[in-house]
Amino acid sequence: LVQGLSICSRTLERFLSAPASHAQSAMARSGVLSATVLAAACVFGLRLLGAAFLPAPASPAPAPASLRGFAAVAAVASVPLAATAVDELLEYNMAGEFTGFMTGGYFAVTLGYTAISFVSYLLLTKLKII
């Protein structure tokens, strides 16, 4: 035990008596490396952001009137479709209320997956896989 403590103390003395310039140069190199990596990450991020934002177009391009069917398309586009839409109530099943379909589906799915799990476990134990 005493011999182990003396070995540890000698190792600690050697580590502490190491020249300060070596430790300082190692710390300086690690700082330069981390600063370089950080600068490279910033440049890469700015390049990605630069590609994400595009300038606005100078002016909207006018629609060419010389295309076939342009007059028909313009006439159809000018008809208001909302004025002729039928306003009817649609049954929406997931509006928050419980329905018979929802309750039956819950029990069917729960019991079905429980049966699949039980049969899978039974087969795996009988085949001595688990």
PDB file of C-alpha atoms in Angstrom:
ATOM      1  CA  LEU A   1       0.000   0.000   0.000  1.00  0.00           C
ATOM      2  CA  VAL A   2       2.811   2.385   0.929  1.00  0.00           C
ATOM      3  CA  GLN A   3       4.702   1.487  -2.225  1.00  0.00           C
ATOM      4  CA  GLY A   4       1.590   2.188  -4.361  1.00  0.00           C
ATOM      5  CA  LEU A   5       1.147   5.588  -2.712  1.00  0.00           C
ATOM      6  CA  SER A   6       4.766   6.497  -3.328  1.00  0.00           C
ATOM      7  CA  ILE A   7       4.454   5.554  -7.019  1.00  0.00           C
ATOM      8  CA  CYS A   8       1.346   7.730  -7.321  1.00  0.00           C
ATOM      9  CA  SER A   9       3.010  10.644  -5.579  1.00  0.00           C
ATOM     10  CA  ARG A  10       6.112  10.399  -7.815  1.00  0.00           C
ATOM     11  CA  THR A  11       3.919  10.335 -10.938  1.00  0.00           C
ATOM     12  CA  LEU A  12       1.982  13.355  -9.688  1.00  0.00           C
ATOM     13  CA  GLU A  13       5.223  15.240  -8.973  1.00  0.00           C
ATOM     14  CA  ARG A  14       6.500  14.507 -12.488  1.00  0.00           C
ATOM     15  CA  PHE A  15       3.230  15.697 -13.993  1.00  0.00           C
ATOM     16  CA  LEU A  16       3.220  18.897 -11.951  1.00  0.00           C
ATOM     17  CA  SER A  17       6.864  19.628 -12.621  1.00  0.00           C
ATOM     18  CA  ALA A  18       6.380  19.452 -16.396  1.00  0.00           C
ATOM     19  CA  PRO A  19       7.513  22.591 -18.181  1.00  0.00           C
ATOM     20  CA  ALA A  20       4.801  25.202 -18.314  1.00  0.00           C
ATOM     21  CA  SER A  21       5.596  26.090 -21.904  1.00  0.00           C
ATOM     22  CA  HIS A  22       4.638  22.594 -23.116  1.00  0.00           C
ATOM     23  CA  ALA A  23       1.251  22.716 -21.383  1.00  0.00           C
ATOM     24  CA  GLN A  24       0.613  26.263 -22.541  1.00  0.00           C
ATOM     25  CA  SER A  25       1.460  25.455 -26.160  1.00  0.00           C
ATOM     26  CA  ALA A  26      -0.845  22.439 -26.102  1.00  0.00           C
ATOM     27  CA  MET A  27      -3.666  24.583 -24.712  1.00  0.00           C
ATOM     28  CA  ALA A  28      -3.020  27.262 -27.346  1.00  0.00           C
ATOM     29  CA  ARG A  29      -3.167  24.689 -30.149  1.00  0.00           C
ATOM     30  CA  SER A  30      -6.450  23.286 -28.877  1.00  0.00           C
ATOM     31  CA  GLY A  31      -7.880  26.823 -28.749  1.00  0.00           C
ATOM     32  CA  VAL A  32      -6.811  27.502 -32.326  1.00  0.00           C
ATOM     33  CA  LEU A  33      -8.319  24.217 -33.478  1.00  0.00           C
ATOM     34  CA  SER A  34     -11.661  24.872 -31.770  1.00  0.00           C
ATOM     35  CA  ALA A  35     -11.769  28.431 -33.139  1.00  0.00           C
ATOM     36  CA  THR A  36     -11.063  27.120 -36.645  1.00  0.00           C
ATOM     37  CA  VAL A  37     -13.815  24.503 -36.377  1.00  0.00           C
ATOM     38  CA  LEU A  38     -16.249  27.123 -35.056  1.00  0.00           C
ATOM     39  CA  ALA A  39     -15.391  29.532 -37.895  1.00  0.00           C
ATOM     40  CA  ALA A  40     -15.843  26.783 -40.490  1.00  0.00           C
ATOM     41  CA  ALA A  41     -19.240  25.865 -39.013  1.00  0.00           C
ATOM     42  CA  CYS A  42     -20.318  29.527 -39.111  1.00  0.00           C
ATOM     43  CA  VAL A  43     -19.245  29.916 -42.746  1.00  0.00           C
ATOM     44  CA  PHE A  44     -21.062  26.709 -43.682  1.00  0.00           C
ATOM     45  CA  GLY A  45     -24.219  27.872 -41.869  1.00  0.00           C
ATOM     46  CA  LEU A  46     -24.142  31.271 -43.569  1.00  0.00           C
ATOM     47  CA  ARG A  47     -23.773  29.619 -46.981  1.00  0.00           C
ATOM     48  CA  LEU A  48     -26.816  27.464 -46.245  1.00  0.00           C
ATOM     49  CA  LEU A  49     -28.812  30.504 -45.144  1.00  0.00           C
ATOM     50  CA  GLY A  50     -27.746  32.408 -48.244  1.00  0.00           C
ATOM     51  CA  ALA A  51     -29.159  29.659 -50.449  1.00  0.00           C
ATOM     52  CA  ALA A  52     -32.448  29.643 -48.516  1.00  0.00           C
ATOM     53  CA  PHE A  53     -33.343  33.268 -49.234  1.00  0.00           C
ATOM     54  CA  LEU A  54     -33.809  34.173 -52.877  1.00  0.00           C
ATOM     55  CA  PRO A  55     -34.371  37.661 -54.286  1.00  0.00           C
ATOM     56  CA  ALA A  56     -37.875  38.578 -55.421  1.00  0.00           C
ATOM     57  CA  PRO A  57     -38.591  38.476 -59.156  1.00  0.00           C
ATOM     58  CA  ALA A  58     -38.166  41.789 -60.935  1.00  0.00           C
ATOM     59  CA  SER A  59     -41.683  41.901 -62.380  1.00  0.00           C
ATOM     60  CA  PRO A  60     -44.441  39.354 -62.887  1.00  0.00           C
ATOM     61  CA  ALA A  61     -44.403  37.823 -66.322  1.00  0.00           C
ATOM     62  CA  PRO A  62     -47.518  38.632 -68.344  1.00  0.00           C
ATOM     63  CA  ALA A  63     -49.615  35.668 -69.458  1.00  0.00           C
ATOM     64  CA  PRO A  64     -49.200  35.057 -73.175  1.00  0.00           C
ATOM     65  CA  ALA A  65     -52.536  35.548 -74.928  1.00  0.00           C
ATOM     66  CA  SER A  66     -51.386  33.607 -77.961  1.00  0.00           C
ATOM     67  CA  LEU A  67     -51.846  30.175 -76.375  1.00  0.00           C
ATOM     68  CA  ARG A  68     -54.612  27.907 -77.626  1.00  0.00           C
ATOM     69  CA  GLY A  69     -57.644  27.960 -75.352  1.00  0.00           C
ATOM     70  CA  PHE A  70     -56.557  31.065 -73.468  1.00  0.00           C
ATOM     71  CA  ALA A  71     -59.955  32.713 -73.907  1.00  0.00           C
ATOM     72  CA  ALA A  72     -61.785  29.616 -72.617  1.00  0.00           C
ATOM     73  CA  VAL A  73     -59.537  29.328 -69.575  1.00  0.00           C
ATOM     74  CA  ALA A  74     -59.978  33.015 -68.807  1.00  0.00           C
ATOM     75  CA  ALA A  75     -63.771  32.663 -69.064  1.00  0.00           C
ATOM     76  CA  VAL A  76     -63.853  29.627 -66.749  1.00  0.00           C
ATOM     77  CA  ALA A  77     -61.565  31.306 -64.250  1.00  0.00           C
ATOM     78  CA  SER A  78     -63.815  34.337 -64.055  1.00  0.00           C
ATOM     79  CA  VAL A  79     -66.923  32.329 -63.022  1.00  0.00           C
ATOM     80  CA  PRO A  80     -67.437  32.483 -59.250  1.00  0.00           C
ATOM     81  CA  LEU A  81     -67.664  28.878 -58.068  1.00  0.00           C
ATOM     82  CA  ALA A  82     -68.345  29.770 -54.438  1.00  0.00           C
ATOM     83  CA  ALA A  83     -71.690  31.309 -55.353  1.00  0.00           C
ATOM     84  CA  THR A  84     -72.993  27.982 -56.695  1.00  0.00           C
ATOM     85  CA  ALA A  85     -71.583  25.685 -53.992  1.00  0.00           C
ATOM     86  CA  VAL A  86     -74.097  23.697 -51.945  1.00  0.00           C
ATOM     87  CA  ASP A  87     -73.757  24.227 -48.205  1.00  0.00           C
ATOM     88  CA  GLU A  88     -74.508  20.859 -46.647  1.00  0.00           C
ATOM     89  CA  LEU A  89     -73.650  19.375 -43.272  1.00  0.00           C
ATOM     90  CA  LEU A  90     -71.188  16.503 -43.450  1.00  0.00           C
ATOM     91  CA  GLU A  91     -70.953  13.946 -40.661  1.00  0.00           C
ATOM     92  CA  TYR A  92     -67.466  14.295 -39.255  1.00  0.00           C
ATOM     93  CA  ASN A  93     -66.565  11.328 -37.118  1.00  0.00           C
ATOM     94  CA  MET A  94     -63.620  12.818 -35.222  1.00  0.00           C
ATOM     95  CA  ALA A  95     -65.205  15.994 -33.880  1.00  0.00           C
ATOM     96  CA  GLY A  96     -64.719  14.983 -30.234  1.00  0.00           C
ATOM     97  CA  GLU A  97     -67.885  13.023 -29.475  1.00  0.00           C
ATOM     98  CA  PHE A  98     -67.995   9.284 -28.917  1.00  0.00           C
ATOM     99  CA  THR A  99     -69.790   7.299 -31.587  1.00  0.00           C
ATOM    100  CA  GLY A 100     -70.699   3.634 -31.870  1.00  0.00           C
ATOM    101  CA  PHE A 101     -68.258   3.197 -34.734  1.00  0.00           C
ATOM    102  CA  MET A 102     -65.428   4.686 -32.704  1.00  0.00           C
ATOM    103  CA  THR A 103     -66.164   2.515 -29.645  1.00  0.00           C
ATOM    104  CA  GLY A 104     -66.478  -0.652 -31.716  1.00  0.00           C
ATOM    105  CA  GLY A 105     -63.285   0.145 -33.582  1.00  0.00           C
ATOM    106  CA  TYR A 106     -61.416   0.651 -30.306  1.00  0.00           C
ATOM    107  CA  PHE A 107     -62.419  -2.755 -28.966  1.00  0.00           C
ATOM    108  CA  ALA A 108     -61.813  -4.514 -32.297  1.00  0.00           C
ATOM    109  CA  VAL A 109     -58.308  -3.093 -32.675  1.00  0.00           C
ATOM    110  CA  THR A 110     -57.387  -3.654 -29.014  1.00  0.00           C
ATOM    111  CA  LEU A 111     -58.607  -7.245 -28.921  1.00  0.00           C
ATOM    112  CA  GLY A 112     -57.136  -7.998 -32.344  1.00  0.00           C
ATOM    113  CA  TYR A 113     -53.649  -6.819 -31.449  1.00  0.00           C
ATOM    114  CA  THR A 114     -53.844  -8.576 -28.079  1.00  0.00           C
ATOM    115  CA  ALA A 115     -54.657 -11.831 -29.872  1.00  0.00           C
ATOM    116  CA  ILE A 116     -51.778 -11.355 -32.329  1.00  0.00           C
ATOM    117  CA  SER A 117     -49.371 -10.684 -29.446  1.00  0.00           C
ATOM    118  CA  PHE A 118     -50.561 -13.709 -27.465  1.00  0.00           C
ATOM    119  CA  VAL A 119     -50.320 -16.091 -30.436  1.00  0.00           C
ATOM    120  CA  SER A 120     -46.856 -14.758 -31.315  1.00  0.00           C
ATOM    121  CA  TYR A 121     -45.641 -15.244 -27.746  1.00  0.00           C
ATOM    122  CA  LEU A 122     -47.174 -18.727 -27.588  1.00  0.00           C
ATOM    123  CA  LEU A 123     -45.439 -19.794 -30.805  1.00  0.00           C
ATOM    124  CA  LEU A 124     -42.087 -18.353 -29.782  1.00  0.00           C
ATOM    125  CA  THR A 125     -42.158 -20.091 -26.390  1.00  0.00           C
ATOM    126  CA  LYS A 126     -43.273 -23.430 -27.852  1.00  0.00           C
ATOM    127  CA  LEU A 127     -40.490 -23.271 -30.409  1.00  0.00           C
ATOM    128  CA  LYS A 128     -38.091 -22.357 -27.580  1.00  0.00           C
ATOM    129  CA  ILE A 129     -36.947 -19.189 -29.334  1.00  0.00           C
ATOM    130  CA  ILE A 130     -37.538 -17.147 -26.195  1.00  0.00           C
TER     131      ILE A 130
END
